[in-house]
Amino acid sequence: MPSTTPETETPATRDGVSLSHGLKQRHLSMIALGGVIGAGLFVGSGAGIAAAGPSIVLAYALSGLLVMLVMRMLGEMSAAYPSSGSFSAHAERAIGPWAGFTAGWSFWVLLCTAVGLEGIGAAKIVTGWLPGTPEWAWVALFMVVFCGANLAAVKNFGEFEFWFAALKVGAITLFLVLGVLAVAGLLPGTDSPGASHLTDFLPNGGEGLVIGLLASVFAYGGLETVTIAAAESEDPVKGVASAVRTAMWRIAVFYVGSMAVIVTLVPWDSAAVVEKGPYVAALDELGIPGAGQLMNVVVLVALLSAMNANVYGASRIAYSLVERGQGPKALGRVSGGVPRVAVLASCVFGFLCVLLSYWRPNDVFSWLLNMIGAVILVVWIFIAVSQLRLRRRLEREAPGKLVVRMWAFPWLTWVALAGMAGVFVLMAREPDTRVQLYSTGGMTLFLAAVGYGWQRVRAGR
């Protein structure tokens, strides 16, 4: 059944009230710039380096190329059809309501669970500074702050992200400058390691590279937020186009560049890479006083930024789904230009995940983590298939909307799909990721069945 979503969207409304357009261009520009610097880069890259060694640079470059293609496809559709539902709305338009339902609700579960995980990570850092204070209380405090900010007005989300992103960009830029100077032998008090740490490029063979590749793929999650936020900006088309066009250099510099600096400065098998984190280990190697605590502040900011962005993204995805008749109507209520019930529901779900990590860490919480393990890949597949179908329609019916164009269409779209299939195969080979793959597959099939059933019910009215 074709989607009933209109080809030309106006701001979504309920009871005559629409989402505000309170995000300014400076907000969107900084969200695009800082959004690529996620908590996964600071927190999760250590395990990838320990497994892949210097080849982690190749792993991040390969997965970065895949992400660039996905962002280009998503940017093409979001510039043509700005929507707070982003890829969910595009999937409904291109494939059918069941596809929008599946992509949207699976991503909502992912974002809400991530809010809880990031809150736990942030609380661990704070309790390290203030031992004896309960972790759950810090998580609750963070949740209240970001829930309140997102309830008040979208510009509050934008301001938080603007300053969070500015700090992350400044920190990682300073890290890269210091690292490059040290590698070149130009940093006073340090000797250049040259290529001494790069001689064994594949220390654990192809298996290590595979583990590093899988770790790097999931570190890129979160880039989609800018296309969700663009729908509430002053100029959605301009915002999306700018964010997508600069994605390539942002990924190359921040991800691939920092991995190259780290493995050049620090031996890949150093215990500090995993125990302290790769960025702290690299700064310690340079002998910079207080580097560890300074980097912990940056990691804390990255985690809080991710919490804020995920509360926002989850609420807007839920709102968009309800507007399209695919969720409880209560979640679609808007007041003051904000879907406040959707914000509250997303925060409650996130905090419930935190409580489950204490109450049922070995069964329910573990099951939930496995279930969301490969959701981002499912979403990327919906994006690629949607772009394949919508591009032809746009060329035929509204070529003027193609402000952003996918490179070498349709060949690179098919290359991206092949890359995603390859990642699925690699996940099936690894015992740790195989469980995630099957659990996510089960949730996806369940949501697809529910979405298809709901689609048939609506069609029969």
Tab-separated table of C-alpha atoms in Angstrom:
chain	number	residue	atom	x	y	z
A	1	MET	CA	0.000	0.000	0.000
A	2	PRO	CA	1.502	3.391	-0.883
A	3	SER	CA	2.020	5.963	1.813
A	4	THR	CA	-0.708	8.460	2.516
A	5	THR	CA	1.819	11.085	3.549
A	6	PRO	CA	1.450	14.156	1.341
A	7	GLU	CA	4.279	14.987	-0.999
A	8	THR	CA	4.481	18.553	0.289
A	9	GLU	CA	4.528	18.833	4.045
A	10	THR	CA	3.598	21.770	6.205
A	11	PRO	CA	4.682	21.859	9.846
A	12	ALA	CA	2.930	18.995	11.642
A	13	THR	CA	0.034	20.099	13.773
A	14	ARG	CA	-2.350	18.741	16.334
A	15	ASP	CA	-5.367	20.701	17.550
A	16	GLY	CA	-4.120	23.618	15.492
A	17	VAL	CA	-0.787	23.792	17.315
A	18	SER	CA	2.459	23.215	15.433
A	19	LEU	CA	6.018	22.486	16.449
A	20	SER	CA	8.009	25.687	16.795
A	21	HIS	CA	10.815	26.732	14.481
A	22	GLY	CA	12.992	27.927	17.355
A	23	LEU	CA	16.334	26.510	16.208
A	24	LYS	CA	18.566	29.152	14.665
A	25	GLN	CA	21.114	28.464	11.946
A	26	ARG	CA	23.971	28.743	14.463
A	27	HIS	CA	22.309	26.020	16.552
A	28	LEU	CA	21.953	23.709	13.577
A	29	SER	CA	25.489	24.371	12.347
A	30	MET	CA	26.993	23.519	15.737
A	31	ILE	CA	24.717	20.484	16.188
A	32	ALA	CA	25.981	19.221	12.838
A	33	LEU	CA	29.592	19.937	13.787
A	34	GLY	CA	29.505	18.595	17.337
A	35	GLY	CA	26.969	15.834	16.752
A	36	VAL	CA	29.582	13.814	14.904
A	37	ILE	CA	31.724	13.822	18.091
A	38	GLY	CA	29.701	11.297	20.052
A	39	ALA	CA	30.245	9.549	23.350
A	40	GLY	CA	31.112	6.399	21.389
A	41	LEU	CA	34.251	8.074	20.049
A	42	PHE	CA	35.601	8.898	23.518
A	43	VAL	CA	34.253	5.893	25.427
A	44	GLY	CA	34.083	2.982	22.993
A	45	SER	CA	37.143	3.421	20.787
A	46	GLY	CA	39.586	1.928	23.314
A	47	ALA	CA	38.259	-1.614	22.878
A	48	GLY	CA	38.462	-1.224	19.098
A	49	ILE	CA	42.116	-0.133	19.284
A	50	ALA	CA	42.948	-3.049	21.617
A	51	ALA	CA	41.455	-5.488	19.095
A	52	ALA	CA	42.566	-3.986	15.788
A	53	GLY	CA	45.802	-2.210	16.710
A	54	PRO	CA	46.913	0.449	14.193
A	55	SER	CA	44.462	-0.985	11.656
A	56	ILE	CA	41.716	0.768	13.662
A	57	VAL	CA	42.453	3.742	11.383
A	58	LEU	CA	41.442	1.621	8.385
A	59	ALA	CA	38.366	0.367	10.275
A	60	TYR	CA	37.181	3.915	11.036
A	61	ALA	CA	37.904	5.009	7.470
A	62	LEU	CA	35.870	2.145	5.963
A	63	SER	CA	32.920	2.597	8.301
A	64	GLY	CA	33.214	6.366	7.853
A	65	LEU	CA	32.787	5.969	4.094
A	66	LEU	CA	29.615	3.960	4.707
A	67	VAL	CA	28.283	6.616	7.078
A	68	MET	CA	29.043	9.375	4.547
A	69	LEU	CA	26.946	7.558	1.954
A	70	VAL	CA	24.097	7.082	4.435
A	71	MET	CA	24.173	10.760	5.447
A	72	ARG	CA	24.189	11.831	1.791
A	73	MET	CA	21.123	9.691	1.077
A	74	LEU	CA	19.352	10.940	4.186
A	75	GLY	CA	20.296	14.526	3.364
A	76	GLU	CA	18.856	14.224	-0.143
A	77	MET	CA	15.480	13.096	1.223
A	78	SER	CA	15.434	15.464	4.212
A	79	ALA	CA	16.213	18.514	2.068
A	80	ALA	CA	13.386	17.546	-0.289
A	81	TYR	CA	10.928	16.615	2.497
A	82	PRO	CA	11.900	18.267	5.833
A	83	SER	CA	10.177	16.357	8.634
A	84	SER	CA	10.677	15.787	12.358
A	85	GLY	CA	10.161	12.106	11.502
A	86	SER	CA	13.246	12.143	9.240
A	87	PHE	CA	14.000	8.635	7.905
A	88	SER	CA	10.789	7.223	9.419
A	89	ALA	CA	8.665	9.641	7.388
A	90	HIS	CA	10.794	8.973	4.290
A	91	ALA	CA	10.365	5.190	4.709
A	92	GLU	CA	6.593	5.617	4.971
A	93	ARG	CA	6.504	7.761	1.849
A	94	ALA	CA	8.762	5.445	-0.159
A	95	ILE	CA	7.837	1.943	1.054
A	96	GLY	CA	4.631	2.143	3.068
A	97	PRO	CA	3.276	2.902	6.562
A	98	TRP	CA	4.597	-0.388	7.989
A	99	ALA	CA	8.161	0.643	7.088
A	100	GLY	CA	7.804	4.055	8.748
A	101	PHE	CA	6.308	2.375	11.814
A	102	THR	CA	9.158	-0.155	12.053
A	103	ALA	CA	12.001	2.310	11.487
A	104	GLY	CA	10.481	4.940	13.791
A	105	TRP	CA	9.594	2.844	16.834
A	106	SER	CA	12.789	0.778	16.724
A	107	PHE	CA	14.802	4.006	16.669
A	108	TRP	CA	12.714	5.409	19.534
A	109	VAL	CA	13.548	2.368	21.671
A	110	LEU	CA	17.234	2.769	20.743
A	111	LEU	CA	17.327	6.465	21.663
A	112	CYS	CA	15.466	6.044	24.959
A	113	THR	CA	17.709	3.170	26.018
A	114	ALA	CA	20.765	5.201	24.997
A	115	VAL	CA	19.572	8.066	27.231
A	116	GLY	CA	19.716	5.686	30.191
A	117	LEU	CA	23.120	4.252	29.226
A	118	GLU	CA	24.634	7.705	28.761
A	119	GLY	CA	23.195	8.795	32.101
A	120	ILE	CA	24.853	5.812	33.795
A	121	GLY	CA	28.180	6.607	32.112
A	122	ALA	CA	27.999	10.263	33.169
A	123	ALA	CA	27.074	9.302	36.740
A	124	LYS	CA	30.111	6.983	36.992
A	125	ILE	CA	32.403	9.894	36.133
A	126	VAL	CA	30.791	12.183	38.726
A	127	THR	CA	30.837	9.534	41.467
A	128	GLY	CA	34.550	9.084	40.723
A	129	TRP	CA	34.979	12.725	41.714
A	130	LEU	CA	32.459	12.496	44.585
A	131	PRO	CA	32.768	8.971	46.003
A	132	GLY	CA	29.933	7.778	48.196
A	133	THR	CA	27.215	9.580	46.245
A	134	PRO	CA	24.633	7.258	44.625
A	135	GLU	CA	24.861	6.827	40.850
A	136	TRP	CA	21.094	6.631	40.396
A	137	ALA	CA	20.649	10.048	42.026
A	138	TRP	CA	23.036	11.668	39.527
A	139	VAL	CA	21.258	9.962	36.638
A	140	ALA	CA	17.954	11.249	37.989
A	141	LEU	CA	19.385	14.773	38.247
A	142	PHE	CA	20.676	14.711	34.656
A	143	MET	CA	17.346	13.346	33.459
A	144	VAL	CA	15.390	16.090	35.242
A	145	VAL	CA	17.662	18.814	33.795
A	146	PHE	CA	17.396	17.647	30.194
A	147	CYS	CA	13.741	16.722	30.478
A	148	GLY	CA	13.034	20.212	31.807
A	149	ALA	CA	15.101	21.859	29.081
A	150	ASN	CA	13.319	19.923	26.343
A	151	LEU	CA	9.897	20.561	27.885
A	152	ALA	CA	10.384	24.327	27.960
A	153	ALA	CA	11.227	25.195	24.347
A	154	VAL	CA	13.198	23.785	21.439
A	155	LYS	CA	15.598	26.727	21.658
A	156	ASN	CA	16.710	25.376	25.072
A	157	PHE	CA	17.740	22.109	23.420
A	158	GLY	CA	19.518	24.162	20.771
A	159	GLU	CA	21.410	26.287	23.329
A	160	PHE	CA	22.512	23.254	25.354
A	161	GLU	CA	23.762	21.519	22.218
A	162	PHE	CA	25.422	24.670	20.900
A	163	TRP	CA	27.653	25.007	23.968
A	164	PHE	CA	28.161	21.262	24.429
A	165	ALA	CA	29.221	20.980	20.797
A	166	ALA	CA	31.509	24.016	21.055
A	167	LEU	CA	33.323	22.455	24.007
A	168	LYS	CA	33.650	19.047	22.271
A	169	VAL	CA	34.899	20.599	19.032
A	170	GLY	CA	37.368	22.797	20.918
A	171	ALA	CA	38.680	19.876	22.988
A	172	ILE	CA	39.180	17.464	20.123
A	173	THR	CA	40.706	20.194	17.924
A	174	LEU	CA	43.223	20.995	20.686
A	175	PHE	CA	43.933	17.274	21.069
A	176	LEU	CA	44.602	16.927	17.344
A	177	VAL	CA	46.864	19.994	17.237
A	178	LEU	CA	48.924	18.757	20.210
A	179	GLY	CA	49.033	15.247	18.772
A	180	VAL	CA	50.195	16.343	15.331
A	181	LEU	CA	52.878	18.590	16.861
A	182	ALA	CA	54.089	15.681	19.010
A	183	VAL	CA	54.159	13.270	16.067
A	184	ALA	CA	56.147	15.839	14.057
A	185	GLY	CA	58.567	16.334	16.952
A	186	LEU	CA	57.587	19.983	17.347
A	187	LEU	CA	56.016	19.801	20.830
A	188	PRO	CA	58.472	21.021	23.494
A	189	GLY	CA	59.495	18.352	25.995
A	190	THR	CA	58.427	15.379	23.866
A	191	ASP	CA	60.195	13.120	21.412
A	192	SER	CA	58.463	12.048	18.227
A	193	PRO	CA	57.668	8.306	18.240
A	194	GLY	CA	57.926	8.271	14.458
A	195	ALA	CA	56.374	5.097	13.045
A	196	SER	CA	57.629	2.829	15.833
A	197	HIS	CA	54.097	2.019	17.057
A	198	LEU	CA	52.779	1.334	13.547
A	199	THR	CA	55.097	-1.460	12.442
A	200	ASP	CA	52.625	-4.232	13.293
A	201	PHE	CA	49.608	-2.864	11.423
A	202	LEU	CA	47.419	-5.979	11.881
A	203	PRO	CA	48.583	-7.453	15.193
A	204	ASN	CA	45.524	-9.683	15.583
A	205	GLY	CA	45.047	-10.379	11.897
A	206	GLY	CA	41.805	-10.016	10.026
A	207	GLU	CA	39.781	-11.042	13.081
A	208	GLY	CA	41.028	-8.033	15.025
A	209	LEU	CA	40.202	-5.730	12.118
A	210	VAL	CA	36.653	-7.139	11.998
A	211	ILE	CA	36.132	-6.434	15.714
A	212	GLY	CA	37.503	-2.917	15.256
A	213	LEU	CA	35.275	-2.373	12.218
A	214	LEU	CA	32.149	-3.392	14.126
A	215	ALA	CA	33.099	-1.127	17.041
A	216	SER	CA	33.666	1.802	14.681
A	217	VAL	CA	30.337	1.344	12.852
A	218	PHE	CA	28.334	1.789	16.039
A	219	ALA	CA	30.475	4.713	17.226
A	220	TYR	CA	28.982	6.791	14.392
A	221	GLY	CA	25.406	6.494	15.703
A	222	GLY	CA	23.714	9.835	16.361
A	223	LEU	CA	24.522	11.690	13.167
A	224	GLU	CA	20.850	11.425	12.167
A	225	THR	CA	19.775	13.957	14.834
A	226	VAL	CA	20.633	16.940	12.651
A	227	THR	CA	18.043	15.913	10.026
A	228	ILE	CA	15.407	15.620	12.774
A	229	ALA	CA	16.336	19.005	14.242
A	230	ALA	CA	16.381	20.694	10.829
A	231	ALA	CA	12.568	20.472	10.623
A	232	GLU	CA	12.355	22.947	13.536
A	233	SER	CA	14.955	25.384	12.207
A	234	GLU	CA	14.510	28.702	10.453
A	235	ASP	CA	15.573	27.265	7.086
A	236	PRO	CA	15.316	23.430	7.090
A	237	VAL	CA	16.547	22.929	3.521
A	238	LYS	CA	19.626	25.120	3.954
A	239	GLY	CA	20.420	23.512	7.310
A	240	VAL	CA	20.277	19.949	6.020
A	241	ALA	CA	22.229	20.764	2.884
A	242	SER	CA	25.016	22.444	4.852
A	243	ALA	CA	25.243	19.637	7.425
A	244	VAL	CA	25.403	16.882	4.830
A	245	ARG	CA	27.925	18.612	2.601
A	246	THR	CA	30.373	19.068	5.474
A	247	ALA	CA	29.917	15.546	6.876
A	248	MET	CA	32.862	14.145	4.918
A	249	TRP	CA	35.570	16.377	6.356
A	250	ARG	CA	34.071	16.208	9.859
A	251	ILE	CA	34.242	12.402	9.863
A	252	ALA	CA	37.714	12.384	8.293
A	253	VAL	CA	39.182	14.875	10.761
A	254	PHE	CA	37.477	14.014	14.034
A	255	TYR	CA	37.252	10.221	13.782
A	256	VAL	CA	39.912	8.979	11.386
A	257	GLY	CA	42.336	11.774	12.266
A	258	SER	CA	42.155	11.261	16.014
A	259	MET	CA	42.524	7.469	15.683
A	260	ALA	CA	45.661	8.011	13.564
A	261	VAL	CA	47.136	10.365	16.180
A	262	ILE	CA	46.367	7.993	19.075
A	263	VAL	CA	47.876	4.829	17.572
A	264	THR	CA	50.951	6.797	16.494
A	265	LEU	CA	51.545	8.229	19.978
A	266	VAL	CA	50.572	5.240	22.156
A	267	PRO	CA	51.405	1.535	21.756
A	268	TRP	CA	48.165	-0.159	20.717
A	269	ASP	CA	48.581	-2.871	23.379
A	270	SER	CA	49.075	-0.420	26.248
A	271	ALA	CA	46.714	-1.287	29.126
A	272	ALA	CA	45.998	2.440	29.560
A	273	VAL	CA	44.191	2.553	26.192
A	274	VAL	CA	41.326	0.489	27.627
A	275	GLU	CA	41.616	1.329	31.336
A	276	LYS	CA	41.915	5.127	31.024
A	277	GLY	CA	40.572	5.575	27.505
A	278	PRO	CA	42.617	6.257	24.353
A	279	TYR	CA	42.483	10.060	24.572
A	280	VAL	CA	43.613	10.171	28.200
A	281	ALA	CA	46.346	7.617	27.420
A	282	ALA	CA	47.613	9.762	24.542
A	283	LEU	CA	47.651	12.954	26.626
A	284	ASP	CA	49.438	11.136	29.467
A	285	GLU	CA	52.012	9.974	26.936
A	286	LEU	CA	52.664	13.651	26.149
A	287	GLY	CA	53.150	14.367	29.861
A	288	ILE	CA	50.460	17.041	30.019
A	289	PRO	CA	49.558	17.693	33.709
A	290	GLY	CA	45.961	17.028	34.678
A	291	ALA	CA	45.191	15.560	31.245
A	292	GLY	CA	43.214	12.670	32.675
A	293	GLN	CA	40.798	14.825	34.644
A	294	LEU	CA	40.498	17.316	31.799
A	295	MET	CA	39.568	14.530	29.406
A	296	ASN	CA	37.058	13.150	31.907
A	297	VAL	CA	35.329	16.528	31.801
A	298	VAL	CA	35.172	16.330	28.005
A	299	VAL	CA	33.812	12.763	28.133
A	300	LEU	CA	31.199	13.891	30.678
A	301	VAL	CA	30.154	16.719	28.350
A	302	ALA	CA	29.953	14.261	25.425
A	303	LEU	CA	27.705	11.941	27.444
A	304	LEU	CA	25.455	14.789	28.624
A	305	SER	CA	25.282	16.133	25.075
A	306	ALA	CA	24.213	12.711	23.837
A	307	MET	CA	21.553	12.498	26.563
A	308	ASN	CA	20.145	15.888	25.565
A	309	ALA	CA	20.161	15.053	21.843
A	310	ASN	CA	18.566	11.642	22.359
A	311	VAL	CA	15.737	13.002	24.544
A	312	TYR	CA	15.049	15.517	21.784
A	313	GLY	CA	15.316	12.980	18.945
A	314	ALA	CA	13.159	10.372	20.688
A	315	SER	CA	10.392	12.874	21.429
A	316	ARG	CA	10.298	14.159	17.835
A	317	ILE	CA	10.318	10.685	16.301
A	318	ALA	CA	7.435	9.679	18.609
A	319	TYR	CA	5.546	12.883	17.790
A	320	SER	CA	5.958	12.346	14.053
A	321	LEU	CA	4.759	8.737	14.285
A	322	VAL	CA	1.630	9.821	16.155
A	323	GLU	CA	0.970	12.588	13.636
A	324	ARG	CA	0.987	9.926	10.942
A	325	GLY	CA	-1.476	7.766	12.887
A	326	GLN	CA	1.086	5.231	14.127
A	327	GLY	CA	1.065	5.656	17.893
A	328	PRO	CA	-0.950	6.696	20.979
A	329	LYS	CA	-2.616	10.036	20.316
A	330	ALA	CA	-1.566	11.383	23.727
A	331	LEU	CA	2.075	11.486	22.585
A	332	GLY	CA	1.149	13.945	19.857
A	333	ARG	CA	-0.120	16.706	22.129
A	334	VAL	CA	1.738	19.958	21.543
A	335	SER	CA	1.861	22.983	23.810
A	336	GLY	CA	4.192	25.918	23.470
A	337	GLY	CA	5.491	24.409	20.235
A	338	VAL	CA	6.813	21.325	22.102
A	339	PRO	CA	5.431	17.729	22.150
A	340	ARG	CA	5.660	17.651	25.935
A	341	VAL	CA	3.971	14.284	26.524
A	342	ALA	CA	6.409	12.667	24.069
A	343	VAL	CA	9.339	14.295	25.917
A	344	LEU	CA	8.076	12.968	29.261
A	345	ALA	CA	7.426	9.476	27.888
A	346	SER	CA	10.925	9.301	26.388
A	347	CYS	CA	12.538	10.387	29.665
A	348	VAL	CA	10.477	7.935	31.725
A	349	PHE	CA	11.442	5.060	29.408
A	350	GLY	CA	15.106	6.106	29.647
A	351	PHE	CA	15.051	6.221	33.449
A	352	LEU	CA	13.262	2.863	33.559
A	353	CYS	CA	16.230	1.430	31.637
A	354	VAL	CA	18.514	2.839	34.345
A	355	LEU	CA	16.470	1.171	37.090
A	356	LEU	CA	16.539	-2.124	35.173
A	357	SER	CA	20.355	-1.920	35.087
A	358	TYR	CA	20.240	-2.064	38.910
A	359	TRP	CA	17.251	-4.385	39.409
A	360	ARG	CA	17.716	-6.910	36.596
A	361	PRO	CA	21.213	-6.442	35.140
A	362	ASN	CA	21.722	-10.040	34.017
A	363	ASP	CA	18.447	-10.761	32.238
A	364	VAL	CA	16.001	-7.956	31.381
A	365	PHE	CA	18.594	-5.189	30.987
A	366	SER	CA	20.977	-7.465	29.098
A	367	TRP	CA	18.141	-8.522	26.800
A	368	LEU	CA	17.260	-4.868	26.165
A	369	LEU	CA	20.862	-4.005	25.262
A	370	ASN	CA	21.055	-6.917	22.836
A	371	MET	CA	17.737	-5.922	21.278
A	372	ILE	CA	18.993	-2.449	20.304
A	373	GLY	CA	22.466	-3.666	19.264
A	374	ALA	CA	21.939	-3.530	15.495
A	375	VAL	CA	19.027	-1.061	15.233
A	376	ILE	CA	21.195	1.586	13.596
A	377	LEU	CA	21.958	-0.815	10.731
A	378	VAL	CA	18.248	-1.552	10.273
A	379	VAL	CA	17.591	2.194	10.090
A	380	TRP	CA	20.373	2.642	7.531
A	381	ILE	CA	18.842	-0.069	5.340
A	382	PHE	CA	15.475	1.709	5.424
A	383	ILE	CA	17.259	4.951	4.480
A	384	ALA	CA	18.997	3.348	1.475
A	385	VAL	CA	15.895	1.575	0.172
A	386	SER	CA	13.793	4.722	0.654
A	387	GLN	CA	16.323	6.820	-1.243
A	388	LEU	CA	16.389	4.362	-4.139
A	389	ARG	CA	12.635	4.705	-4.529
A	390	LEU	CA	12.176	8.413	-3.749
A	391	ARG	CA	14.989	9.639	-6.000
A	392	ARG	CA	13.235	8.379	-9.136
A	393	ARG	CA	9.982	9.930	-7.959
A	394	LEU	CA	11.650	13.274	-7.261
A	395	GLU	CA	13.371	13.330	-10.652
A	396	ARG	CA	10.026	12.692	-12.306
A	397	GLU	CA	7.700	14.863	-10.228
A	398	ALA	CA	9.727	17.554	-8.411
A	399	PRO	CA	13.341	17.853	-9.658
A	400	GLY	CA	13.620	21.297	-8.092
A	401	LYS	CA	13.570	19.681	-4.629
A	402	LEU	CA	16.828	17.849	-5.294
A	403	VAL	CA	18.949	20.421	-3.490
A	404	VAL	CA	21.245	17.660	-2.220
A	405	ARG	CA	21.979	14.776	-4.577
A	406	MET	CA	23.352	11.342	-3.778
A	407	TRP	CA	26.674	10.782	-5.517
A	408	ALA	CA	26.762	8.424	-8.523
A	409	PHE	CA	23.132	7.378	-8.078
A	410	PRO	CA	22.095	4.530	-7.988
A	411	TRP	CA	25.469	2.774	-7.920
A	412	LEU	CA	26.760	4.142	-4.619
A	413	THR	CA	23.406	3.487	-2.965
A	414	TRP	CA	23.777	-0.174	-3.936
A	415	VAL	CA	27.387	-0.127	-2.717
A	416	ALA	CA	26.149	1.175	0.654
A	417	LEU	CA	23.521	-1.572	0.859
A	418	ALA	CA	26.203	-4.153	0.076
A	419	GLY	CA	28.345	-2.658	2.840
A	420	MET	CA	25.485	-2.946	5.331
A	421	ALA	CA	24.909	-6.558	4.313
A	422	GLY	CA	28.622	-7.161	4.848
A	423	VAL	CA	28.418	-5.758	8.382
A	424	PHE	CA	25.485	-8.076	9.116
A	425	VAL	CA	27.564	-11.034	7.934
A	426	LEU	CA	30.478	-9.964	10.141
A	427	MET	CA	28.128	-9.619	13.122
A	428	ALA	CA	26.821	-13.146	12.517
A	429	ARG	CA	30.419	-14.461	12.629
A	430	GLU	CA	31.246	-12.963	16.034
A	431	PRO	CA	29.711	-14.623	19.147
A	432	ASP	CA	29.324	-11.312	21.013
A	433	THR	CA	27.532	-9.523	18.181
A	434	ARG	CA	25.585	-12.542	16.905
A	435	VAL	CA	23.210	-12.336	19.865
A	436	GLN	CA	22.642	-8.631	19.174
A	437	LEU	CA	21.946	-9.340	15.518
A	438	TYR	CA	19.337	-11.990	16.269
A	439	SER	CA	17.709	-9.958	19.076
A	440	THR	CA	17.443	-6.848	16.903
A	441	GLY	CA	16.130	-8.999	14.059
A	442	GLY	CA	13.406	-10.368	16.335
A	443	MET	CA	12.326	-6.888	17.450
A	444	THR	CA	12.363	-5.605	13.858
A	445	LEU	CA	10.193	-8.486	12.617
A	446	PHE	CA	7.760	-7.973	15.496
A	447	LEU	CA	7.425	-4.243	14.780
A	448	ALA	CA	7.107	-4.880	11.040
A	449	ALA	CA	4.279	-7.371	11.686
A	450	VAL	CA	2.468	-4.921	13.980
A	451	GLY	CA	2.998	-2.080	11.507
A	452	TYR	CA	1.760	-4.151	8.590
A	453	GLY	CA	-1.303	-5.253	10.561
A	454	TRP	CA	-2.091	-1.658	11.485
A	455	GLN	CA	-1.617	-0.643	7.850
A	456	ARG	CA	-4.152	-3.264	6.734
A	457	VAL	CA	-6.629	-2.170	9.408
A	458	ARG	CA	-6.410	1.461	8.307
A	459	ALA	CA	-6.698	0.504	4.650
A	460	GLY	CA	-9.914	-1.411	5.387
A	461	ARG	CA	-11.669	1.513	7.021
